[in-house]
Short mmCIF file of C-alpha atoms and ligand atoms in Angstrom, two decimals:
data_model
loop_
_atom_site.label_atom_id
_atom_site.label_comp_id
_atom_site.label_asym_id
_atom_site.label_seq_id
_atom_site.Cartn_x
_atom_site.Cartn_y
_atom_site.Cartn_z
CA MET A 239 86.55 92.08 98.54
CA ALA A 240 85.88 88.26 100.19
CA SER A 241 84.27 89.06 103.26
CA ASP A 242 87.92 87.18 104.48
CA THR A 243 90.28 89.65 102.52
CA ASN A 244 88.66 92.29 103.09
CA PRO A 245 91.01 94.47 106.14
CA TYR A 246 88.47 96.78 107.36
CA GLU A 247 86.10 92.81 108.13
CA THR A 248 89.79 91.82 109.53
CA PHE A 249 89.60 94.89 112.32
CA ARG A 250 86.28 94.56 112.64
CA THR A 251 86.27 91.52 113.70
CA GLN A 252 89.74 91.26 115.45
CA VAL A 253 87.72 94.34 117.66
CA ALA A 254 84.44 92.45 118.49
CA ASP A 255 86.22 89.46 119.68
CA ALA A 256 88.17 91.31 122.46
CA ALA A 257 84.86 92.97 123.50
CA ASP A 258 83.15 89.82 123.56
CA ALA A 259 86.39 88.30 126.01
CA LEU A 260 85.91 91.47 128.34
CA GLY A 261 81.38 91.65 128.29
CA VAL A 262 81.61 95.56 126.30
CA ASP A 263 78.49 96.24 125.01
CA GLY A 264 77.59 96.26 122.06
CA GLY A 265 76.81 99.75 121.13
CA THR A 266 80.40 100.61 122.65
CA VAL A 267 81.77 98.18 120.28
CA ASP A 268 80.38 99.40 117.47
CA ARG A 269 80.95 103.10 118.14
CA LEU A 270 84.59 102.18 118.47
CA THR A 271 84.69 100.27 115.26
CA ARG A 272 83.40 102.73 113.41
CA PRO A 273 86.25 105.92 111.65
CA ASP A 274 84.77 109.65 112.96
CA ARG A 275 84.97 110.39 109.25
CA VAL A 276 87.22 109.49 105.88
CA LEU A 277 88.30 112.05 103.22
CA GLU A 278 87.84 110.80 100.40
CA THR A 279 89.95 113.62 97.36
CA HIS A 280 90.68 113.18 93.50
CA ILE A 281 94.36 115.45 93.30
CA SER A 282 94.89 116.43 89.63
CA VAL A 283 98.47 116.89 88.76
CA GLU A 284 100.32 118.06 85.28
CA MET A 285 102.82 115.39 84.54
CA ASP A 286 106.03 115.93 82.98
CA ASP A 287 104.98 115.49 79.50
CA GLY A 288 101.87 119.22 80.76
CA SER A 289 99.03 115.85 80.42
CA VAL A 290 97.18 116.33 82.90
CA GLU A 291 96.51 112.89 85.81
CA THR A 292 93.69 112.84 88.31
CA PHE A 293 94.53 110.44 91.65
CA GLU A 294 92.03 109.12 94.19
CA ALA A 295 93.16 109.75 97.41
CA TYR A 296 92.16 109.34 101.12
CA ARG A 297 92.59 110.37 104.83
CA SER A 298 90.63 108.44 107.37
CA GLN A 299 90.38 109.57 110.95
CA PHE A 300 89.74 107.26 113.40
CA ASN A 301 89.55 107.76 116.34
CA ASP A 302 90.60 110.49 118.47
CA ALA A 303 89.47 109.51 122.50
CA ARG A 304 93.31 108.91 123.32
CA GLY A 305 94.95 112.34 121.41
CA PRO A 306 95.67 113.81 117.55
CA TYR A 307 94.44 111.02 114.71
CA LYS A 308 98.04 109.92 114.13
CA GLY A 309 98.97 107.45 111.10
CA GLY A 310 101.06 106.76 107.93
CA VAL A 311 100.26 107.76 103.75
CA ARG A 312 100.33 105.53 101.62
CA TYR A 313 101.39 104.86 97.89
CA HIS A 314 100.09 102.09 96.86
CA PRO A 315 97.56 100.60 93.33
CA GLN A 316 95.40 98.53 95.78
CA VAL A 317 94.76 102.02 98.71
CA THR A 318 91.12 101.86 98.59
CA ARG A 319 88.88 103.11 101.45
CA ASP A 320 88.51 100.50 102.81
CA GLU A 321 92.08 99.60 103.10
CA VAL A 322 92.52 103.43 105.14
CA LYS A 323 90.03 102.76 107.25
CA ALA A 324 91.58 99.36 108.40
CA LEU A 325 95.11 100.73 108.61
CA SER A 326 93.44 103.65 110.29
CA GLY A 327 91.45 101.34 112.80
CA TRP A 328 94.52 99.58 113.73
CA MET A 329 96.43 102.47 114.24
CA VAL A 330 94.32 103.60 117.37
CA TYR A 331 94.32 99.90 118.98
CA LYS A 332 98.44 99.72 118.20
CA CYS A 333 99.27 103.52 120.01
CA ALA A 334 96.35 101.97 123.43
CA ALA A 335 99.12 98.57 123.74
CA VAL A 336 101.43 100.30 124.07
CA ASN A 337 99.69 103.56 125.58
CA ILE A 338 101.59 105.97 124.04
CA PRO A 339 99.12 109.17 123.79
CA PHE A 340 97.54 109.37 120.00
CA GLY A 341 94.40 108.33 118.04
CA GLY A 342 94.64 106.97 114.91
CA GLY A 343 94.19 107.87 110.91
CA LYS A 344 95.79 106.19 108.05
CA GLY A 345 96.18 107.75 104.36
CA GLY A 346 96.51 106.83 100.94
CA ILE A 347 96.91 107.60 97.36
CA ALA A 348 95.73 104.68 94.85
CA PHE A 349 99.10 104.54 92.24
CA ASN A 350 101.96 102.76 92.09
CA PRO A 351 105.10 105.83 92.36
CA ALA A 352 107.59 103.51 90.28
CA GLU A 353 105.77 104.27 87.60
CA TYR A 354 106.38 108.54 87.77
CA SER A 355 109.19 110.37 88.26
CA ASP A 356 111.19 112.54 91.34
CA SER A 357 109.26 115.54 90.23
CA GLU A 358 105.92 114.24 89.52
CA LEU A 359 105.57 112.31 92.74
CA GLU A 360 107.02 115.27 94.18
CA ARG A 361 103.72 117.48 92.55
CA ILE A 362 101.54 114.15 93.71
CA THR A 363 102.82 114.74 97.23
CA ARG A 364 102.48 117.96 97.52
CA SER A 365 99.48 118.38 96.25
CA TYR A 366 97.90 115.36 98.22
CA ALA A 367 99.31 117.92 101.38
CA GLU A 368 97.21 121.01 99.98
CA ALA A 369 93.86 118.82 99.99
CA ILE A 370 94.46 116.68 103.71
CA ARG A 371 95.74 120.47 105.18
CA PRO A 372 92.20 121.53 106.46
CA VAL A 373 91.66 118.01 108.20
CA ILE A 374 95.27 117.82 109.60
CA GLY A 375 97.83 119.26 112.52
CA VAL A 376 99.53 118.71 115.34
CA ASP A 377 97.31 118.76 117.63
CA ARG A 378 94.83 117.30 115.72
CA ASP A 379 96.38 114.60 112.68
CA ILE A 380 99.45 113.91 112.01
CA PRO A 381 100.82 111.69 108.40
CA ALA A 382 103.47 109.50 108.91
CA PRO A 383 105.86 107.35 106.57
CA ASP A 384 103.99 103.38 105.40
CA VAL A 385 104.32 101.64 102.35
CA ASN A 386 106.66 103.79 99.36
CA THR A 387 106.88 106.90 101.39
CA GLY A 388 109.33 107.88 103.32
CA GLN A 389 111.35 110.72 104.61
CA ARG A 390 111.76 112.42 101.53
CA GLU A 391 107.72 112.44 100.96
CA MET A 392 107.32 113.55 104.61
CA ASN A 393 109.57 117.00 103.99
CA TRP A 394 107.96 117.71 101.01
CA ILE A 395 104.47 117.39 102.71
CA LYS A 396 106.16 119.11 106.09
CA ASP A 397 106.78 121.94 103.63
CA THR A 398 104.42 122.78 101.65
CA TYR A 399 101.68 122.33 104.87
CA GLU A 400 104.47 124.98 106.53
CA THR A 401 104.24 127.62 103.83
CA LEU A 402 100.16 127.66 103.40
CA GLU A 403 99.69 127.62 106.59
CA ASN A 404 103.34 130.66 107.59
CA THR A 405 104.04 128.46 110.45
CA ILE A 406 107.34 126.62 111.36
CA GLU A 407 105.42 123.67 112.89
CA PRO A 408 107.57 120.30 112.16
CA GLY A 409 105.84 118.01 114.41
CA VAL A 410 102.86 118.35 111.99
CA VAL A 411 104.37 114.63 110.41
CA THR A 412 106.60 112.67 111.09
CA GLY A 413 109.37 110.38 109.98
CA LYS A 414 110.89 113.69 108.76
CA ALA A 415 114.44 113.88 107.47
CA ILE A 416 116.97 114.23 110.45
CA ASP A 417 117.74 117.67 108.74
CA SER A 418 113.98 118.47 108.48
CA GLY A 419 113.39 117.70 112.43
CA GLY A 420 113.29 113.77 112.54
CA SER A 421 114.07 112.10 115.01
CA ARG A 422 117.50 109.68 114.96
CA GLY A 423 116.41 106.00 115.31
CA ARG A 424 112.90 106.70 113.13
CA VAL A 425 114.42 104.69 110.36
CA GLU A 426 115.05 101.67 112.42
CA ALA A 427 112.01 101.80 114.48
CA THR A 428 109.35 99.46 112.87
CA GLY A 429 112.34 97.03 112.68
CA ARG A 430 113.90 97.39 116.22
CA SER A 431 110.12 96.68 117.91
CA VAL A 432 109.84 93.69 115.54
CA MET A 433 112.94 92.50 117.01
CA LEU A 434 112.10 93.07 120.98
CA THR A 435 108.97 91.81 119.91
CA SER A 436 110.77 88.63 119.01
CA ARG A 437 112.96 88.27 122.03
CA GLU A 438 110.40 88.56 124.38
CA ALA A 439 108.09 85.72 122.81
CA PHE A 440 111.24 83.54 122.33
CA GLU A 441 112.08 83.79 125.94
CA HIS A 442 108.21 83.59 126.68
CA LEU A 443 107.97 80.04 125.29
CA ASP A 444 111.50 78.99 126.07
CA MET A 445 112.63 78.33 123.29
CA GLU A 446 116.20 79.92 122.17
CA MET A 447 117.34 82.82 119.78
CA GLU A 448 120.42 80.97 119.25
CA GLY A 449 120.47 79.34 116.12
CA ALA A 450 116.93 79.64 115.45
CA THR A 451 115.88 80.11 111.87
CA VAL A 452 113.66 83.20 110.26
CA ALA A 453 111.99 83.73 106.74
CA VAL A 454 111.27 87.64 106.44
CA GLN A 455 108.74 88.03 103.74
CA GLY A 456 109.13 91.66 102.18
CA TYR A 457 112.59 93.26 102.82
CA GLY A 458 111.14 96.72 102.74
CA ASN A 459 111.55 99.64 105.92
CA ALA A 460 109.74 96.89 108.36
CA GLY A 461 111.95 93.57 107.45
CA SER A 462 115.12 94.56 106.49
CA VAL A 463 115.88 95.87 110.03
CA ALA A 464 113.56 93.66 111.68
CA ALA A 465 116.35 90.93 110.04
CA LYS A 466 119.36 92.93 110.98
CA LEU A 467 118.60 92.94 114.38
CA ILE A 468 117.05 89.16 115.13
CA ASP A 469 120.53 88.67 113.26
CA ASP A 470 122.44 90.13 115.73
CA LEU A 471 120.62 88.20 118.34
CA GLY A 472 122.13 85.04 117.03
CA ALA A 473 119.25 83.77 115.12
CA THR A 474 119.52 82.42 111.18
CA ILE A 475 118.00 84.28 108.97
CA VAL A 476 117.62 81.91 106.16
CA ALA A 477 114.99 82.98 103.65
CA VAL A 478 113.77 86.52 102.62
CA SER A 479 111.21 88.33 100.24
CA ASP A 480 109.90 90.87 98.23
CA SER A 481 107.81 91.52 95.45
CA SER A 482 110.79 90.28 93.03
CA GLY A 483 110.56 87.01 94.72
CA ALA A 484 112.20 84.86 97.64
CA ILE A 485 116.23 83.77 98.17
CA TYR A 486 117.28 80.62 100.98
CA ASP A 487 119.57 79.87 101.74
CA PRO A 488 119.93 77.30 105.13
CA ASP A 489 123.03 78.47 106.31
CA GLY A 490 122.00 81.76 106.47
CA LEU A 491 122.21 84.76 104.59
CA ASP A 492 123.99 88.12 105.60
CA ALA A 493 120.91 90.83 106.24
CA ARG A 494 123.26 93.59 105.81
CA GLU A 495 124.66 92.31 102.69
CA VAL A 496 120.97 91.68 100.65
CA LYS A 497 120.70 95.42 101.72
CA SER A 498 123.09 96.49 100.54
CA HIS A 499 122.40 93.98 97.10
CA LYS A 500 118.59 95.10 97.11
CA ASP A 501 120.06 99.49 97.42
CA GLU A 502 122.02 98.80 94.81
CA THR A 503 119.10 96.72 92.43
CA GLY A 504 116.40 96.97 93.98
CA GLN A 505 115.28 93.78 94.65
CA VAL A 506 116.95 91.04 96.48
CA VAL A 507 117.24 87.86 93.73
CA GLY A 508 120.02 87.54 92.41
CA TYR A 509 122.11 88.03 95.37
CA PRO A 510 124.93 86.43 94.41
CA GLU A 511 125.06 84.19 97.80
CA ALA A 512 121.93 83.13 97.94
CA SER A 513 122.07 78.65 97.28
CA GLU A 514 118.98 79.23 95.80
CA GLU A 515 115.62 81.03 94.89
CA LEU A 516 112.10 80.40 95.73
CA THR A 517 108.89 82.38 95.69
CA ASN A 518 107.14 84.04 98.35
CA GLU A 519 104.83 81.50 98.50
CA GLU A 520 107.44 78.44 99.25
CA LEU A 521 109.24 81.25 101.94
CA LEU A 522 105.85 81.32 104.32
CA THR A 523 104.87 77.47 103.99
CA MET A 524 109.22 77.16 105.15
CA ASP A 525 109.68 74.92 108.29
CA VAL A 526 111.25 77.82 110.76
CA ASP A 527 110.81 78.45 113.36
CA LEU A 528 110.44 82.06 113.32
CA LEU A 529 108.61 83.92 110.20
CA VAL A 530 108.10 87.70 110.03
CA PRO A 531 104.91 88.46 106.86
CA ALA A 532 106.96 92.28 106.59
CA ALA A 533 105.13 92.80 103.74
CA LEU A 534 101.16 93.29 103.51
CA GLU A 535 97.86 92.71 104.83
CA ASN A 536 96.42 89.55 103.76
CA ALA A 537 99.98 87.48 103.08
CA ILE A 538 98.24 84.27 104.55
CA ASP A 539 95.08 83.49 104.06
CA ARG A 540 92.91 80.28 105.58
CA ASN A 541 93.70 77.96 102.79
CA LEU A 542 97.88 79.51 102.83
CA ALA A 543 97.25 78.51 106.90
CA GLU A 544 97.06 75.16 106.15
CA ARG A 545 100.49 74.86 105.17
CA VAL A 546 102.45 77.54 107.37
CA GLN A 547 105.03 75.15 109.64
CA ALA A 548 106.54 78.73 111.83
CA ASP A 549 106.62 77.51 115.41
CA VAL A 550 106.37 81.61 116.01
CA ILE A 551 105.04 84.41 113.79
CA VAL A 552 105.95 88.10 114.70
CA GLU A 553 103.67 90.66 112.17
CA ALA A 554 105.70 93.20 110.78
CA ALA A 555 103.43 94.02 108.43
CA ASN A 556 99.87 95.64 109.25
CA GLY A 557 97.22 92.89 109.13
CA PRO A 558 99.56 90.06 107.08
CA LEU A 559 97.04 87.71 108.07
CA THR A 560 93.56 86.78 107.67
CA ASN A 561 90.98 86.25 109.79
CA GLY A 562 90.49 82.44 108.16
CA ALA A 563 94.49 82.04 108.59
CA ASP A 564 93.97 83.23 112.92
CA GLU A 565 91.37 80.16 113.04
CA VAL A 566 93.76 77.96 111.19
CA PHE A 567 97.06 79.11 113.25
CA ALA A 568 94.65 79.41 117.19
CA GLY A 569 93.30 75.77 116.52
CA ARG A 570 96.91 74.31 116.76
CA GLU A 571 98.72 76.30 118.44
CA THR A 572 101.00 77.95 115.99
CA ARG A 573 102.11 81.36 118.53
CA VAL A 574 101.03 85.14 116.97
CA PHE A 575 102.75 87.76 117.88
CA PRO A 576 100.59 90.41 116.54
CA ASP A 577 101.17 93.58 114.33
CA ILE A 578 99.48 96.39 117.26
CA LEU A 579 102.29 95.34 119.10
CA ALA A 580 105.11 94.00 117.27
CA ASN A 581 105.19 97.18 114.80
CA ALA A 582 104.65 99.65 117.36
CA GLY A 583 108.41 100.82 117.66
CA GLY A 584 107.27 102.95 114.52
CA VAL A 585 104.59 105.13 115.79
CA THR A 586 106.16 105.61 119.36
CA VAL A 587 109.56 106.86 117.49
CA SER A 588 106.91 109.31 115.89
CA TYR A 589 105.57 109.93 119.03
CA PHE A 590 109.69 110.96 120.52
CA GLU A 591 109.84 112.89 117.54
CA TRP A 592 107.09 114.61 117.95
CA VAL A 593 107.95 115.25 121.00
CA GLN A 594 111.20 116.29 120.39
CA ASN A 595 110.01 118.48 117.77
CA ARG A 596 107.33 120.13 119.90
CA GLN A 597 110.30 120.59 123.16
CA ARG A 598 112.84 121.89 120.19
CA PHE A 599 114.98 119.80 121.43
CA TYR A 600 116.53 116.41 120.23
CA TRP A 601 117.05 113.27 121.29
CA THR A 602 120.43 111.06 120.63
CA GLU A 603 119.94 107.78 119.05
CA SER A 604 121.10 105.88 122.23
CA ARG A 605 118.16 107.72 124.24
CA VAL A 606 116.05 107.00 121.49
CA ASN A 607 116.37 103.24 121.77
CA ASP A 608 116.52 103.14 125.29
CA GLU A 609 113.17 104.76 125.67
CA LEU A 610 111.74 102.60 122.71
CA GLU A 611 112.36 99.25 124.05
CA PRO A 612 110.72 99.32 127.86
CA ILE A 613 107.38 100.57 126.47
CA ILE A 614 108.23 97.45 124.02
CA VAL A 615 109.24 95.23 126.92
CA GLU A 616 105.55 96.40 128.94
CA ALA A 617 103.68 96.79 126.63
CA PHE A 618 104.31 92.69 125.91
CA ASP A 619 104.30 91.78 129.68
CA THR A 620 100.42 93.36 129.89
CA LEU A 621 99.96 90.93 127.15
CA VAL A 622 101.14 87.80 128.48
CA ASP A 623 99.32 89.35 131.82
CA ALA A 624 95.67 89.54 129.27
CA TYR A 625 96.09 86.31 128.16
CA ASP A 626 96.46 84.66 131.35
CA THR A 627 93.20 86.75 133.25
CA ASN A 628 90.82 87.50 130.57
CA ASP A 629 88.85 84.55 128.52
CA VAL A 630 91.16 84.78 125.36
CA ASP A 631 92.40 82.06 122.80
CA THR A 632 94.90 84.19 120.35
CA TYR A 633 97.92 86.80 122.00
CA ARG A 634 96.21 88.30 119.50
CA GLU A 635 92.99 89.13 120.54
CA ALA A 636 94.92 89.72 124.59
CA MET A 637 96.25 92.35 123.19
CA TYR A 638 93.51 93.38 121.31
CA THR A 639 91.87 93.37 125.19
CA VAL A 640 94.32 95.64 126.73
CA ALA A 641 94.19 98.45 124.07
CA LEU A 642 89.91 98.21 123.68
CA GLU A 643 89.76 98.61 128.19
CA ARG A 644 92.56 101.73 127.01
CA VAL A 645 90.62 103.33 124.52
CA ALA A 646 86.68 101.86 125.62
CA ARG A 647 87.76 103.87 128.70
CA ALA A 648 88.61 107.54 127.00
CA ALA A 649 85.70 107.06 125.07
CA THR A 650 83.39 106.41 127.59
CA GLU A 651 85.12 109.30 130.36
CA GLY A 652 84.62 111.83 127.83
CA GLY A 653 80.88 110.68 127.38
CA ILE A 654 78.58 111.50 124.30
CA TRP A 655 78.57 114.94 122.26
CA PRO A 656 75.68 116.45 122.40
P1 LIG B 783 108.47 98.98 102.57
O1 LIG B 783 107.67 99.84 100.92
O2 LIG B 783 109.68 99.93 102.42
O3 LIG B 783 108.40 97.30 102.19
C1 LIG B 783 107.58 96.51 101.61
C2 LIG B 783 108.14 95.23 101.20
O4 LIG B 783 107.36 94.52 100.54
C3 LIG B 783 109.18 95.98 100.03
O5 LIG B 783 110.73 95.52 99.82
C4 LIG B 783 108.43 95.24 98.80
O6 LIG B 783 108.60 94.77 97.46
C5 LIG B 783 107.57 93.69 99.47
N1 LIG B 783 106.59 93.47 98.60
C6 LIG B 783 105.23 94.08 98.35
N2 LIG B 783 104.54 92.81 98.25
C7 LIG B 783 105.04 91.87 98.88
C8 LIG B 783 104.87 90.70 97.90
N3 LIG B 783 103.34 90.24 97.43
N4 LIG B 783 105.12 89.92 98.73
C9 LIG B 783 106.42 89.84 99.33
N5 LIG B 783 106.87 90.67 99.18
C10 LIG B 783 106.40 92.02 99.07
O7 LIG B 783 107.34 99.22 103.51
P2 LIG B 783 107.59 99.33 104.49
O8 LIG B 783 107.53 100.37 105.14
O9 LIG B 783 108.55 98.08 105.29
O10 LIG B 783 106.54 98.68 104.76
C11 LIG B 783 105.98 97.41 105.43
C12 LIG B 783 104.87 96.40 106.52
O11 LIG B 783 105.30 97.18 107.39
C13 LIG B 783 103.33 97.30 106.06
O12 LIG B 783 102.23 96.21 105.67
C14 LIG B 783 103.34 98.65 106.54
O13 LIG B 783 102.11 98.96 107.24
C15 LIG B 783 103.73 97.92 108.03
N6 LIG B 783 104.56 99.47 108.66
C16 LIG B 783 105.54 100.05 108.91
C17 LIG B 783 105.71 100.54 109.19
C18 LIG B 783 106.92 101.68 109.42
O14 LIG B 783 107.59 102.62 109.95
N7 LIG B 783 107.91 101.62 107.74
C19 LIG B 783 105.29 101.13 110.55
C20 LIG B 783 104.48 100.28 110.67
C21 LIG B 783 103.70 99.51 110.40
#
């Protein structure tokens, strides 16, 4: 994998840039950019036809200086050791950016879940839960959903863990269905923080959200909710996409209707009210006020960045820009608001879910949303302060300086053992 598209290299550069700005010593940076451990395992599962298939699976535990390892589980053919290392590292700095008491972890299985039946997926998920059981726990490492996993998979992981441990411990995983101990507002939380970050960014830049043109790449959980809530702010969602392609309407797409169409047909392409179909590349290079990449990492590399025309980019996905793209945008002042802030609503409401599970006391959806908003707004304000005070070139670097200071302080205060 080229270093510009290796997400772990992207992550290490992002932290190193912030460390330079803060004057953090090399030994500390090295310590804070390597995972504590990575579990690499192979799970063998019986298929519906009686055959046995073996899958490559991971759980990376990056750093727990600020609290238990925390992060999602991804099902995707492109899952690799370096990808889960990067994703778990981003979780450390994301939790620190919004100041919640978690460290960072991430896991995944390298396969395409669309090719398997529901009963096969259940056996794959339960085998994975059994494989990671020795290293997870409510105060140790708490998985959550990520790409191609959701409430159903989290319920299976919880049930497997509780059965094997002979306990009731719903807080061992977050992102569960409500009746299995999930939190109200969790499904919408990531898109909600993308909306809040976009709103704050526009206000900070003296730009009007009313009538602003918006393109969203990736119309899954994060992207579709972000589109709906940004639409509610009065913006015009002119284009959205998924892996089937992109749809466009200069007068605005109805974000909710597009979601219903995708729920029914499995894709955004074919939505009858759209005026045109585009490629994903055309969507990413459209002349819009706001671009929200909400699919996977490396969506925009250096070459594509040269052609991106959006004024503001708010990252819903983790790591959608390569370091090369970041350099292009910094050079011409395209404003990029980073993933570790913009999509942190997901892990913040996961934190609320974990708190509710431990208290055995459940909040209303409006309480969840009311508790989330000030956390994101305060993190945004610390980003702006750091941008104004620290020797940084980008909003990403600014957010990393805030997060790195917090992580480094916790790690240093704990000292080195033995
Ligand atoms: P999802 O599986 O619900 O949606 C992903 C969407 O991206 C799908 O619609 C898929 O078709 C589309 N897609 C995939 N490849 C694409 C491509 N090349 N071009 C355009 N679209 C493409 O996943 P999600 O949970 O919404 O996660 C999306 C991103 O947000 C990931 O980077 C994830 O790590 C990040 N994220 C998600 C959460 C969460 O709570 N769901 C929290 C934090 C970060």
